[in-house]
Every structure is written in C-alpha cells, then in structure tokens.
Coordinates of C-alpha atoms (C1' of nucleotides) in Angstrom, one line a residue:
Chain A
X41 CA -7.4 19.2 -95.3
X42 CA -4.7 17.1 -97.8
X43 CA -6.4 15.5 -100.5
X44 CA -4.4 12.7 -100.2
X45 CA -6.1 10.6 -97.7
X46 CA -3.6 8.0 -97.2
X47 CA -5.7 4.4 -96.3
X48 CA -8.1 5.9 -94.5
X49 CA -10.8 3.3 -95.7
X50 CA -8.3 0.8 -93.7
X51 CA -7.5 3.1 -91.0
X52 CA -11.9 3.2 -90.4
X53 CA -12.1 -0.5 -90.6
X54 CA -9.1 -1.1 -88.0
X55 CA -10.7 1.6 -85.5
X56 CA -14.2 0.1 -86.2
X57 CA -12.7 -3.3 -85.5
X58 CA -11.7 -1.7 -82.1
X59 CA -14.6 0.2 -81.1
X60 CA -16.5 -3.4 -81.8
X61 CA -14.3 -5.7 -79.7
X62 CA -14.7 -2.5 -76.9
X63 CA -18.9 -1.7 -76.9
X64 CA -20.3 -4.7 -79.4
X65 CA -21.0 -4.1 -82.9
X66 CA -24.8 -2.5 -82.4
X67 CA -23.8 -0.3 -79.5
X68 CA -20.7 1.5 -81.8
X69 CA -22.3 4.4 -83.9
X70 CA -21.1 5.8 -87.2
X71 CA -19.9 9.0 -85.7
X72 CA -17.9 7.1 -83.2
X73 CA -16.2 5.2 -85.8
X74 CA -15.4 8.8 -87.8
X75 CA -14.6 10.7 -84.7
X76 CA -11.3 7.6 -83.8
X77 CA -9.5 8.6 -86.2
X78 CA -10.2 12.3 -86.3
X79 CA -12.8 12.9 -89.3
X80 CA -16.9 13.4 -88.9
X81 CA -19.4 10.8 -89.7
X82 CA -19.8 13.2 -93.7
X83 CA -16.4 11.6 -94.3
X84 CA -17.1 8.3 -93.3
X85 CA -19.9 8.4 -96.2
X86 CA -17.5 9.3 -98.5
X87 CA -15.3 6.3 -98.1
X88 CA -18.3 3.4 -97.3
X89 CA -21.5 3.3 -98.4
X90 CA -23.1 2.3 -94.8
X91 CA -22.6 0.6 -91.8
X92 CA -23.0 -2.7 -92.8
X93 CA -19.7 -2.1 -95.2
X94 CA -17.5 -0.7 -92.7
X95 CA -18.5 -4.5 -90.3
X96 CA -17.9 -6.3 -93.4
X97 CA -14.3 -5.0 -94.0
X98 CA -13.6 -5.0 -90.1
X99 CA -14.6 -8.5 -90.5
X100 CA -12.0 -9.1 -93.4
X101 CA -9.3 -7.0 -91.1
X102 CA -9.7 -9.4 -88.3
X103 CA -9.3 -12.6 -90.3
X104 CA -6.6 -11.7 -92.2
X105 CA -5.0 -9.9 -89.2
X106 CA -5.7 -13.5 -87.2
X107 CA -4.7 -16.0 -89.8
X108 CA -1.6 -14.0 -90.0
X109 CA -0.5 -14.0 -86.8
X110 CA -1.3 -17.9 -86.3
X111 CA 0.5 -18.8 -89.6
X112 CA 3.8 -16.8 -87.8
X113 CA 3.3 -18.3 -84.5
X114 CA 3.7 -21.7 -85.7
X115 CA 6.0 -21.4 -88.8
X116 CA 9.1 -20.6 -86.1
X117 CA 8.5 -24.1 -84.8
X118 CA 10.2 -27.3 -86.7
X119 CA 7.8 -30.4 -85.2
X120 CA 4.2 -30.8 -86.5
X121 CA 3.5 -31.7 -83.2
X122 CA 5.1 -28.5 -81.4
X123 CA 3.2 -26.2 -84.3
X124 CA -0.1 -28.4 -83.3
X125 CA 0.0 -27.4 -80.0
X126 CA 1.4 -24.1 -80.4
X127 CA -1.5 -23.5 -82.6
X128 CA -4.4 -24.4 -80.6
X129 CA -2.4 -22.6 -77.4
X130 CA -2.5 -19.2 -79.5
X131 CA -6.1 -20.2 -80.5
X132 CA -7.2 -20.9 -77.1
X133 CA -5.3 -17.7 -75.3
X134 CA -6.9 -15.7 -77.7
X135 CA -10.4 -17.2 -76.9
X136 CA -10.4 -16.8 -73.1
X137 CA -8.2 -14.1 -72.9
X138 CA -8.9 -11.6 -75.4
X139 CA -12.5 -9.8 -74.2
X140 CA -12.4 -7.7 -77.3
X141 CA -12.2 -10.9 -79.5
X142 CA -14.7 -12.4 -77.6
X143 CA -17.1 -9.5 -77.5
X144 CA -16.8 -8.7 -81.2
X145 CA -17.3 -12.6 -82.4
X146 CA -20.1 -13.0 -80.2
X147 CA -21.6 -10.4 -81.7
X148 CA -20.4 -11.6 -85.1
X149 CA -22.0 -14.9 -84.5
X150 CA -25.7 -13.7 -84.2
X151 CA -25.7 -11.4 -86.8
X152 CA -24.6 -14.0 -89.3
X153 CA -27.6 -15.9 -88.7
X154 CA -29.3 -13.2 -90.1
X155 CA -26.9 -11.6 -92.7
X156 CA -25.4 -13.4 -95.8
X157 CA -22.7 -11.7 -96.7
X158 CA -21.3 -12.1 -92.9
X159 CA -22.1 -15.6 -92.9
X160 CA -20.1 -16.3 -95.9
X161 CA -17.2 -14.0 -94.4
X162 CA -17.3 -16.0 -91.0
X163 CA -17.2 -19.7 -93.4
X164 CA -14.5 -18.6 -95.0
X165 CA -12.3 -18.1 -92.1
X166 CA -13.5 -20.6 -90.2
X167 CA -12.7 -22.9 -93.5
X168 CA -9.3 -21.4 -93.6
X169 CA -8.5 -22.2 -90.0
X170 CA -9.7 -25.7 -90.0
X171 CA -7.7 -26.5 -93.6
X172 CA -4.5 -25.2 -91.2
X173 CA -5.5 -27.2 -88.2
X174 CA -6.0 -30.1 -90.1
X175 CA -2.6 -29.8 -92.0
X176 CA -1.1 -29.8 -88.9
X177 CA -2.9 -32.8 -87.3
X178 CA -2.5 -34.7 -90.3
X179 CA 1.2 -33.8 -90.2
X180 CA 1.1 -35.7 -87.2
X181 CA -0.7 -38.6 -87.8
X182 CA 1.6 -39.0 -91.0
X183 CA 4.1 -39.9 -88.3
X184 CA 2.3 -42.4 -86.9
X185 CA 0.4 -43.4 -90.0
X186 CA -3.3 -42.8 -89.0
X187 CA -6.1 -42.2 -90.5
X188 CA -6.5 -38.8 -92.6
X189 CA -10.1 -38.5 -92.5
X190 CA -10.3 -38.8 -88.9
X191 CA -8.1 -35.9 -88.4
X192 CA -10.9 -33.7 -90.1
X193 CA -13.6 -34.9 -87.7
X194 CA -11.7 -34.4 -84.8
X195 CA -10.6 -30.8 -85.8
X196 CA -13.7 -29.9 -86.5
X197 CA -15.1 -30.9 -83.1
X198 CA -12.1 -29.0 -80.9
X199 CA -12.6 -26.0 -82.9
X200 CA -16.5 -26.3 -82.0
X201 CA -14.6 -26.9 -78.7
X202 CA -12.5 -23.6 -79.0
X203 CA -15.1 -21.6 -79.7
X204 CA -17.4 -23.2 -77.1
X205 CA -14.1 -22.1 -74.5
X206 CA -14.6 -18.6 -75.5
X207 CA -17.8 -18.5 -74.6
X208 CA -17.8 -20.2 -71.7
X209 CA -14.7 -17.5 -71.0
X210 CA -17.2 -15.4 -70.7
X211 CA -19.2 -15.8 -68.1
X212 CA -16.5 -17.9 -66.4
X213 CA -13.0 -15.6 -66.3
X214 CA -11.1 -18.5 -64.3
X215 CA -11.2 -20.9 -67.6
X216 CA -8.4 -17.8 -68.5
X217 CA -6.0 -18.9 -65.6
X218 CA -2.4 -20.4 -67.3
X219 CA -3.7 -23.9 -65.6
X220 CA -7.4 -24.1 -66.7
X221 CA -5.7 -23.3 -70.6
X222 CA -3.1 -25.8 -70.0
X223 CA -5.2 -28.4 -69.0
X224 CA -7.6 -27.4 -72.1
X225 CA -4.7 -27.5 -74.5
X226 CA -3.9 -31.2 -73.2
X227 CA -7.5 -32.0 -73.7
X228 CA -7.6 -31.2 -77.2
X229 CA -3.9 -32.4 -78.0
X230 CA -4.8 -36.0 -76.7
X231 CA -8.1 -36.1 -78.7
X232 CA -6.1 -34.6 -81.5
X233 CA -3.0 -37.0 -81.7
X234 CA -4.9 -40.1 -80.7
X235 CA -4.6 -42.6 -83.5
X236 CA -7.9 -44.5 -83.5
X237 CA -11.1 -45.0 -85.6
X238 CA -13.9 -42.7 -85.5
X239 CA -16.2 -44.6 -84.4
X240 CA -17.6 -48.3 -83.5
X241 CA -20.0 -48.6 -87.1
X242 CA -16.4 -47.9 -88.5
X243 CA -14.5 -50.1 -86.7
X244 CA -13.0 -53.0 -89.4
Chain B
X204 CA -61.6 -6.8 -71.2
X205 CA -61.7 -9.5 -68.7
X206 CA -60.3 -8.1 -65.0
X207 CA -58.7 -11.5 -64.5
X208 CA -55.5 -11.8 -66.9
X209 CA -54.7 -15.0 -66.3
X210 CA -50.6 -16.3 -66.3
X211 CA -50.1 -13.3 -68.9
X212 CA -46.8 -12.6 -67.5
X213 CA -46.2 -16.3 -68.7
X214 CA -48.0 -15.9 -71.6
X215 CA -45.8 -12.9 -72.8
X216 CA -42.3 -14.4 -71.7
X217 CA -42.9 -17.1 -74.1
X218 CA -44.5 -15.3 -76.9
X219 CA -41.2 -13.1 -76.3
X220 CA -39.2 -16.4 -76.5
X221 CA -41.2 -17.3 -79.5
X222 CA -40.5 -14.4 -81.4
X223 CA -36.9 -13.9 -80.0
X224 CA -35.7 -17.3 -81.7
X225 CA -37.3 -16.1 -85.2
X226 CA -35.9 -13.0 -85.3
X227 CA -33.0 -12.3 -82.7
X228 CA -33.5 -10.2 -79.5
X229 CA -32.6 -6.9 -80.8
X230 CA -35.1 -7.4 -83.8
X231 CA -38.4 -7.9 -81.9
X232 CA -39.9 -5.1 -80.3
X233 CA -42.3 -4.3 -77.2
X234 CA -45.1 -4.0 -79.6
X235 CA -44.9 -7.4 -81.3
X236 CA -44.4 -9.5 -77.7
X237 CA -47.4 -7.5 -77.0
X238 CA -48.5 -8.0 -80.6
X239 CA -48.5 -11.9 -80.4
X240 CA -50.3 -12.6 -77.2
X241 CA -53.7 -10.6 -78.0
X242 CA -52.8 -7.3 -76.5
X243 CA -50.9 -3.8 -77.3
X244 CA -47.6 -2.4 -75.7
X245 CA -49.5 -0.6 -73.0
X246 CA -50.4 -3.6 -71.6
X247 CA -47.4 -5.1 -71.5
X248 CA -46.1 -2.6 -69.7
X249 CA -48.4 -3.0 -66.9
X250 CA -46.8 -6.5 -66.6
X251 CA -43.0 -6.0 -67.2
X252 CA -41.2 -2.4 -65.9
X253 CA -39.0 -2.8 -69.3
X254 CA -38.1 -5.0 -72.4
X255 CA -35.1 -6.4 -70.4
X256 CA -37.2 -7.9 -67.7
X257 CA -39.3 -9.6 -70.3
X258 CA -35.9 -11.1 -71.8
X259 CA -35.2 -12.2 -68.1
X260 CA -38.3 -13.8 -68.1
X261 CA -38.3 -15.8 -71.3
X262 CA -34.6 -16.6 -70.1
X263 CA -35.9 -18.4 -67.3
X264 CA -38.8 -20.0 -69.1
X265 CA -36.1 -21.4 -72.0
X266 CA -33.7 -22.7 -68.9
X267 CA -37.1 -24.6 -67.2
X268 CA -37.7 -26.1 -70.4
X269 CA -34.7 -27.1 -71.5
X270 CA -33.6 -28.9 -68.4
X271 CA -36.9 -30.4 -67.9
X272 CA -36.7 -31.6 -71.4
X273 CA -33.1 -32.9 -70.8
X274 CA -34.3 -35.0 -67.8
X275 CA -37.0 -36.3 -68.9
X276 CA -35.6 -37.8 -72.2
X277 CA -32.9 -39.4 -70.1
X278 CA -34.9 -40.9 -66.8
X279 CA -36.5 -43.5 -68.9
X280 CA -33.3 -45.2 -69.2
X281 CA -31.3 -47.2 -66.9
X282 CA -28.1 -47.5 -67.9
X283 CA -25.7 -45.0 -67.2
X284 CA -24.0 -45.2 -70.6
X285 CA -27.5 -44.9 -72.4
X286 CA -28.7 -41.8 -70.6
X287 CA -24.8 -40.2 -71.2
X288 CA -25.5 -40.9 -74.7
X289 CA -29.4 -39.8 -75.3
X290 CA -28.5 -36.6 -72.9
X291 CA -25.8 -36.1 -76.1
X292 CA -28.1 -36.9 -78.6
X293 CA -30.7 -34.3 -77.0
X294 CA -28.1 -32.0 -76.6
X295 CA -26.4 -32.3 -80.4
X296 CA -29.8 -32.4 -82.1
X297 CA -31.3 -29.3 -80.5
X298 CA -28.4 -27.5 -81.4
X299 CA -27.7 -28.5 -85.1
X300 CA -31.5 -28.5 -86.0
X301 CA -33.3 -25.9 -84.0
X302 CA -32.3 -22.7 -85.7
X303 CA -34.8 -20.4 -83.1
X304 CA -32.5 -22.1 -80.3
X305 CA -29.4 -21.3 -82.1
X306 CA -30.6 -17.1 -83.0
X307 CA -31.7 -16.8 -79.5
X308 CA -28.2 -18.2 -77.7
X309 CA -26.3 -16.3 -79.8
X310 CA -28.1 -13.0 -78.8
X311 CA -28.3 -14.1 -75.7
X312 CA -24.6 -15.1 -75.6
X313 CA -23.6 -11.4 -77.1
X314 CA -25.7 -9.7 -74.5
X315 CA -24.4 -11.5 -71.9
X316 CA -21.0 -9.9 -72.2
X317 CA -22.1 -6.8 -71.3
X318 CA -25.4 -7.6 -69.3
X319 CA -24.5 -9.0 -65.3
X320 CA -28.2 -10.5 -65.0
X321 CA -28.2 -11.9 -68.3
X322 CA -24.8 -13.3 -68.1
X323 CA -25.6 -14.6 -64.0
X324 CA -29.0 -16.4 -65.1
X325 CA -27.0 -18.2 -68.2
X326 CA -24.3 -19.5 -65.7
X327 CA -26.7 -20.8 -63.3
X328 CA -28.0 -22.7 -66.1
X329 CA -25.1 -23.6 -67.9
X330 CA -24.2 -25.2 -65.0
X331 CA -27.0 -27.0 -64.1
X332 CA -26.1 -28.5 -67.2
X333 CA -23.2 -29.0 -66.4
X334 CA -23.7 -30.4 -62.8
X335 CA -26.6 -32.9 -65.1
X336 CA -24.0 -33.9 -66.8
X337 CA -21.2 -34.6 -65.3
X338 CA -23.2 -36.8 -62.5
X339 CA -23.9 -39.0 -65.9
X340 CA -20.3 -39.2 -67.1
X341 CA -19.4 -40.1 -63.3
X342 CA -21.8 -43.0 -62.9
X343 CA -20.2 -44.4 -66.2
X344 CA -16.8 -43.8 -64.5
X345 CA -17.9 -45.8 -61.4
X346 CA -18.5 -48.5 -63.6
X347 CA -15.0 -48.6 -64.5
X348 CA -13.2 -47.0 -61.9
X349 CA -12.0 -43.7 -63.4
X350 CA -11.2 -40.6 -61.9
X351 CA -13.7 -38.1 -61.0
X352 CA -12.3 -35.1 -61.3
X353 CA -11.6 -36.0 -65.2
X354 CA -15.1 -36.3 -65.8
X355 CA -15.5 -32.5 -65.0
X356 CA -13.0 -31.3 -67.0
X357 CA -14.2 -33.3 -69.9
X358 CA -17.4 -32.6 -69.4
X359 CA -16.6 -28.7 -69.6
X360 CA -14.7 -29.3 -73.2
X361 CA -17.5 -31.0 -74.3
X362 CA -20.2 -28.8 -73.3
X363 CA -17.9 -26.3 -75.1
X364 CA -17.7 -28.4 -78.2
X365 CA -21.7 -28.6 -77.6
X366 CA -21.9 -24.8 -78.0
X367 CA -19.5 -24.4 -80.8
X368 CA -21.4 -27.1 -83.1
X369 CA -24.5 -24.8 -82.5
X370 CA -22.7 -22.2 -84.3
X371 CA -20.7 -24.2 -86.8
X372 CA -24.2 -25.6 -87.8
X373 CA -25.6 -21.9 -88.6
X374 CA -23.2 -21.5 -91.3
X375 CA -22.7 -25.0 -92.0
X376 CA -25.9 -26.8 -92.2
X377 CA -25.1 -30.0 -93.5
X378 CA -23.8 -30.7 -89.8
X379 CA -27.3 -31.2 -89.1
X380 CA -26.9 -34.4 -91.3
X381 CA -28.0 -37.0 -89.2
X382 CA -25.0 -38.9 -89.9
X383 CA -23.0 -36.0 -89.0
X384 CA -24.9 -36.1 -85.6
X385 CA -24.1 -39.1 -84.7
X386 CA -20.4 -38.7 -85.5
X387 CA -20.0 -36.1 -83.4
X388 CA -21.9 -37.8 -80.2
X389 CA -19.7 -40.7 -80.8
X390 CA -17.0 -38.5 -80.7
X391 CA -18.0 -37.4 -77.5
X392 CA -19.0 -40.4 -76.2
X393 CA -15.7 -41.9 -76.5
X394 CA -13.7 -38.3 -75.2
X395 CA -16.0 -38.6 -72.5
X396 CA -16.2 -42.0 -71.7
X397 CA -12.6 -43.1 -72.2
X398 CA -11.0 -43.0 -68.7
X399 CA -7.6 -41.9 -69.0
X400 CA -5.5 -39.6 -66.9
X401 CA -5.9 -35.6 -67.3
X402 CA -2.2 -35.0 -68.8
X403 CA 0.9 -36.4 -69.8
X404 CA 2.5 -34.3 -66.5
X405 CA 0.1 -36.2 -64.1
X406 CA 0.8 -39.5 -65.5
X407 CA 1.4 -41.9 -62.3
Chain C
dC135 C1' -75.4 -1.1 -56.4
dC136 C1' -71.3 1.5 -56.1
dG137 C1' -66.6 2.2 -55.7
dC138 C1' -62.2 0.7 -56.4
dA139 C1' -58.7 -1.7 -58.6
dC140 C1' -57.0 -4.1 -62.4
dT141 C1' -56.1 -4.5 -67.2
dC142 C1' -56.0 -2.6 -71.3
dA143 C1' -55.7 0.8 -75.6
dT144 C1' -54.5 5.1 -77.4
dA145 C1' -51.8 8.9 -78.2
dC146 C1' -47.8 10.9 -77.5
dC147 C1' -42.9 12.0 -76.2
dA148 C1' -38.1 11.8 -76.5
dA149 C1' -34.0 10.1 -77.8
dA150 C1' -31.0 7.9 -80.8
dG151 C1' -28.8 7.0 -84.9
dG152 C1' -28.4 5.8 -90.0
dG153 C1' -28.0 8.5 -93.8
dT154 C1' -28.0 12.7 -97.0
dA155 C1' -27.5 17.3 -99.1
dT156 C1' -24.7 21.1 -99.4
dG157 C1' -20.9 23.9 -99.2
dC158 C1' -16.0 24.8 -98.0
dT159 C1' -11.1 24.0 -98.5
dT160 C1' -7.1 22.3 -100.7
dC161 C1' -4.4 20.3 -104.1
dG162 C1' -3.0 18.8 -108.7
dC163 C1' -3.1 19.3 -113.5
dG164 C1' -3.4 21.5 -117.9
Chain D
dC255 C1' -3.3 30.8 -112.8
dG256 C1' -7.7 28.7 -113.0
dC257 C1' -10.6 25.0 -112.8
dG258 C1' -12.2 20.6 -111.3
dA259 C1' -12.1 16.9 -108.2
dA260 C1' -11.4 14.9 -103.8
dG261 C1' -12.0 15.0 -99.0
dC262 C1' -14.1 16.8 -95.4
dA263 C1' -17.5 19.2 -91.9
dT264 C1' -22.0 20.9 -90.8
dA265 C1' -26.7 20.8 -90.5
dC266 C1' -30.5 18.4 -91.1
dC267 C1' -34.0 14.7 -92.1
dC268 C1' -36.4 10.7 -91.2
dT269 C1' -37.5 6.6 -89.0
dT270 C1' -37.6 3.6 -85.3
dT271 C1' -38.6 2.3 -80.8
dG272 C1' -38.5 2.3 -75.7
dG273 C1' -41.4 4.1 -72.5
dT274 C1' -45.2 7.0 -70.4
dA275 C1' -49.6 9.5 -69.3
dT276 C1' -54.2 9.2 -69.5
dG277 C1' -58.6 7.4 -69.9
dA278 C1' -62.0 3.6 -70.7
dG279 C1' -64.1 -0.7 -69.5
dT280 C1' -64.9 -4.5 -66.5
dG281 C1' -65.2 -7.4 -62.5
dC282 C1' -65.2 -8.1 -57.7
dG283 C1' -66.1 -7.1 -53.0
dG284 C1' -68.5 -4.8 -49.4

DNA sequence: CCGCACTCATACCAAAGGGTATGCTTCGCG
DNA sequence: CGCGAAGCATACCCTTTGGTATGAGTGCGG
C-alpha cells in the first residue's frame, strides 16, 4: 500500500464522527471505524493511540465542522435581526432534525460528566456558540439600546432551551414538523429581542 | 438465608438507581446492584430476567419520586403564582445541584434514542411533567385572562430550557450559584407568566 | 416431620472488544 | 541499488461482563 497516507488521521475522525451519530459512541468499535474507510483496526493504532483519541478529534471535527457552517449561514444576511433568527433556525433544524446529531451529543453529554478532556472540548464550543449568539443579540439590542448584560442571560437560557428541543426531539419526532420549529423559533426570538430588565430585584 | 425476601425487587431498583447516578448506567454492573443490597448476582437474577429490566425498574422508581416530590413541595401553597414558582425552583435546583440526577438523565437520555421502552417510560413521565405543569401556568393565566394554548407551548420551551440547564451545569458549575438559580427561574417566570400572543403572524 | 418451593451463592461459560506484537509491502533517499 | 522507515494486515492476548447451571439452605404448609 502507498506510503503516503494522505489525512487519513482526518478521514478516521470524519468516519468515526459518522459511525457515532449512526450506532452511539459505545456501540461503534475500533474495527468498524478502520474497516469505513478501508484499513484494519493494526492501522488505526498506528495513527491514534486509543479510542478515546479518535472521540476526542471527532469531537473537534464536529465543532469546527458546526461553527463553520453557522458562521456561513448567517454572514450572507445584512440585519442582525435576520442573522439572529437565521441562527437559532439553523440551530434548532439541526437539533430536531438531525438524529445523528442528536444521537452522537447525547451520547457526548454523559460521557463528559465523567471525562475531562470531553468536558473541556464540549465548554469550549458551547462558549463559542453563546459568544456568537450573544453578538448577535446584542447587535440587536444596540438598535434599540438595551441592556448588554441581559442579552447574555437570555442566550444562555435559549441555548439551555435548544438543547433541551433536541432532546425532547427525541422522544417526540412532531417538535421536527416546519410549524412546531417555527413556533419555537418565535419563542426564542421574542424572549431574545425583548428589551426589558432581568428581573424584579433589578428593576430601578 | 431467610425464605421471605421482602420488597427486594424494590430494594435492588433503587440500589441500581443509587449506583446508576454515581457512576453512569453503562459503568455499574449486575454484580455491584447485587453488590449493594446484601446479595450476589445470582440472586439478582432470580429477581430481574436481565440488567435492562432492572434499569426499567429504577426508571419507574426515579419517575414516582420525582413527581411525588414535585407535588408535594407545591400543594402546601395556595397561590397559583407561588406553586408556578416553587415547582421551578424544585425543578432548577435538582437539576443544577444534584449531579447523580444529572449522570443518570444523561444515560438515560442517550439510551433512550435507541431503547423504545426506555424512551416510552421517559415520555410518559416527561409528560406528566409536563401536564403538572402546564395546569400551573394555566391557573396563573385564568387569573389574567390569557390564552391557554400559549401556556403549552411555553411550558414545552421551558421544560426544554429545564433540561438543557441540567447539562450546562455539568460543565458549568457555577450555574449552581444560587444567584444564578434564581435568575434563571425568574427568567422563566416572566416567559411563562407574561401573557402575550404565540407569534407576530397570529397577532389579532 | 417431610417435602417442596423460594432465595441465594458459587462456579463457569461465552462473547465482545480494546489493544499489541509481529511481519509484510512499498516507497523514497542516499 | 540497497536500506530504512512508514503504513498496513493478521493473529492473538487479556479483561470484562452479562448471563446461566447447579447445588445448598431455610421456611412454610400439609
């Protein structure tokens, strides 16, 4: 076989990334990984240096491959309000939509509770997509001159909410119908742009 | 050993709870359930026909308790408002603060996807939950004359948002803050509360 | 008092899967 | 052209764990 083995560190973690979002992260083996794209589980070894490395740099795939793909969805779009709602639409089609997403977060989820190194993976996204989402809401409250730190409390609670969607997705398909989403998205856009104080002990 | 075992079936469905919300589902085996309660695996198997029965089982106890839990805390209170509020509190504080609640959801949540008894007995409860409360949010509406059907579809978002704090607090434990807590009820309180109409398209 | 049934422990089986050691093939460099 | 290194496959090891078969002990009912 070539000795050149053009990225096929990346090519495992994008085919372990699959085989997760498809079976769950536990039910994929080494040798299933290997055998997607076309080598045994001896090569595999050669490349990582266990399982656990091959999750960590699916994990790294999937956010990059995520933030990347909301950062283009919204940059097209001129209004911070439109890129707002654009954003937490993408978000939320992806949530109740996407079963592999679901199934291979899930998963994600409870193994951080137990494993560092995923935990601190999962806070850095997670970080990442609330310093966007609260760009954006901020971007709109700036045109109606609210307050900035509210915007951070009310992101953080509709992305609570998002991922709270997906799971609910799950055991509920119908939240996936173009209505259900719609009516979620206009949820979360109200609380979003709403320009008041965050709570009564607050209130001047 | 004594001929009469008695409630041992109980007895091992919440040792199995027990040890599920230190360690994750996957993570305990047969042998410590058994382990915990006095006994060794043989005997458990002369109670439960597998290890996924016994994960039914301590299912259904966690569901009892919880919504017992739920109702009493909020019967001792009158007011509609109050028992919408301390049903949060209940709600946000169990899930920011009990980390055994938090491993065992996840698991559960991640087995659910690809488990039809698992995910059927978490959708009866999660909507007993639901069904709780959204009679609450309703008999705050009547007070003010709001619309019904909002209160479900708020309700669902916030139940959502209820789930997704869970997990935001298992890589973000300063949510646990009770300041933090409170924040995030009132935030609730007021999405929930505020009666307004679904969407800007079924504005009257 | 005996027999039966229940509950339990022990020993074992079988399967699965993470990981390793070894050897083969090919390619590039000196 | 030869050698060394990289990439790969094969065969195997080891551990874990779900589950079972069997036998022992005890209590209850007739």
């Amino acid at each position: 076989m070539p000795r050149i083995a053009p990225k096929m560190p990346k090519r495992l973690a994008v085919a372990a990334l699959e085989l997760f979002g498809e079976r769950g992260i536990d039910d994929v083996t080494v040798e299933q990984i290997a055998a997607r794209v076309g080598v045994t589980k001896g090569s595999f070894y050669s490349h990582y240096r266990s399982k656990h490395e091959i999750i960590l740099a699916a994990c790294t795939h999937y956010y990059q491959t995520h933030l990347r793909r909301l950062h283009a969805e919204t940059a097209r779009l001129a209004h911070p309000r439109d890129r707002l709602r654009r954003a937490l639409e993408l978000s939320i089609r992806i949530c109740v939509a996407d079963e592999r997403n679901r199934v291979f977060t899930s998963d994600l989820f409870a193994m951080a509770l137990h494993d560092e190194p995923v935990r601190q993976s999962w806070a850095q996204f997670y970080n990442a997509v609330r310093e966007m989402l609260v760009g954006l809401v901020s971007a709109v409250h700036a045109e109606s001159g609210s307050n900035g730190s509210d915007a951070r409390h009310s992101v953080d609670l509709m992305l609570a909410a998002i991922e709270g969607v997906k799971l609910r997705a799950g055991f509920e398909p119908h939240v996936a119908d173009p209505a259900e989403q719609r009516a979620i998205v206009d949820g979360m856009m109200h609380y979003l742009c709403s320009s008041r104080q965050p709570g009564p002990a607050e209130a001047p």
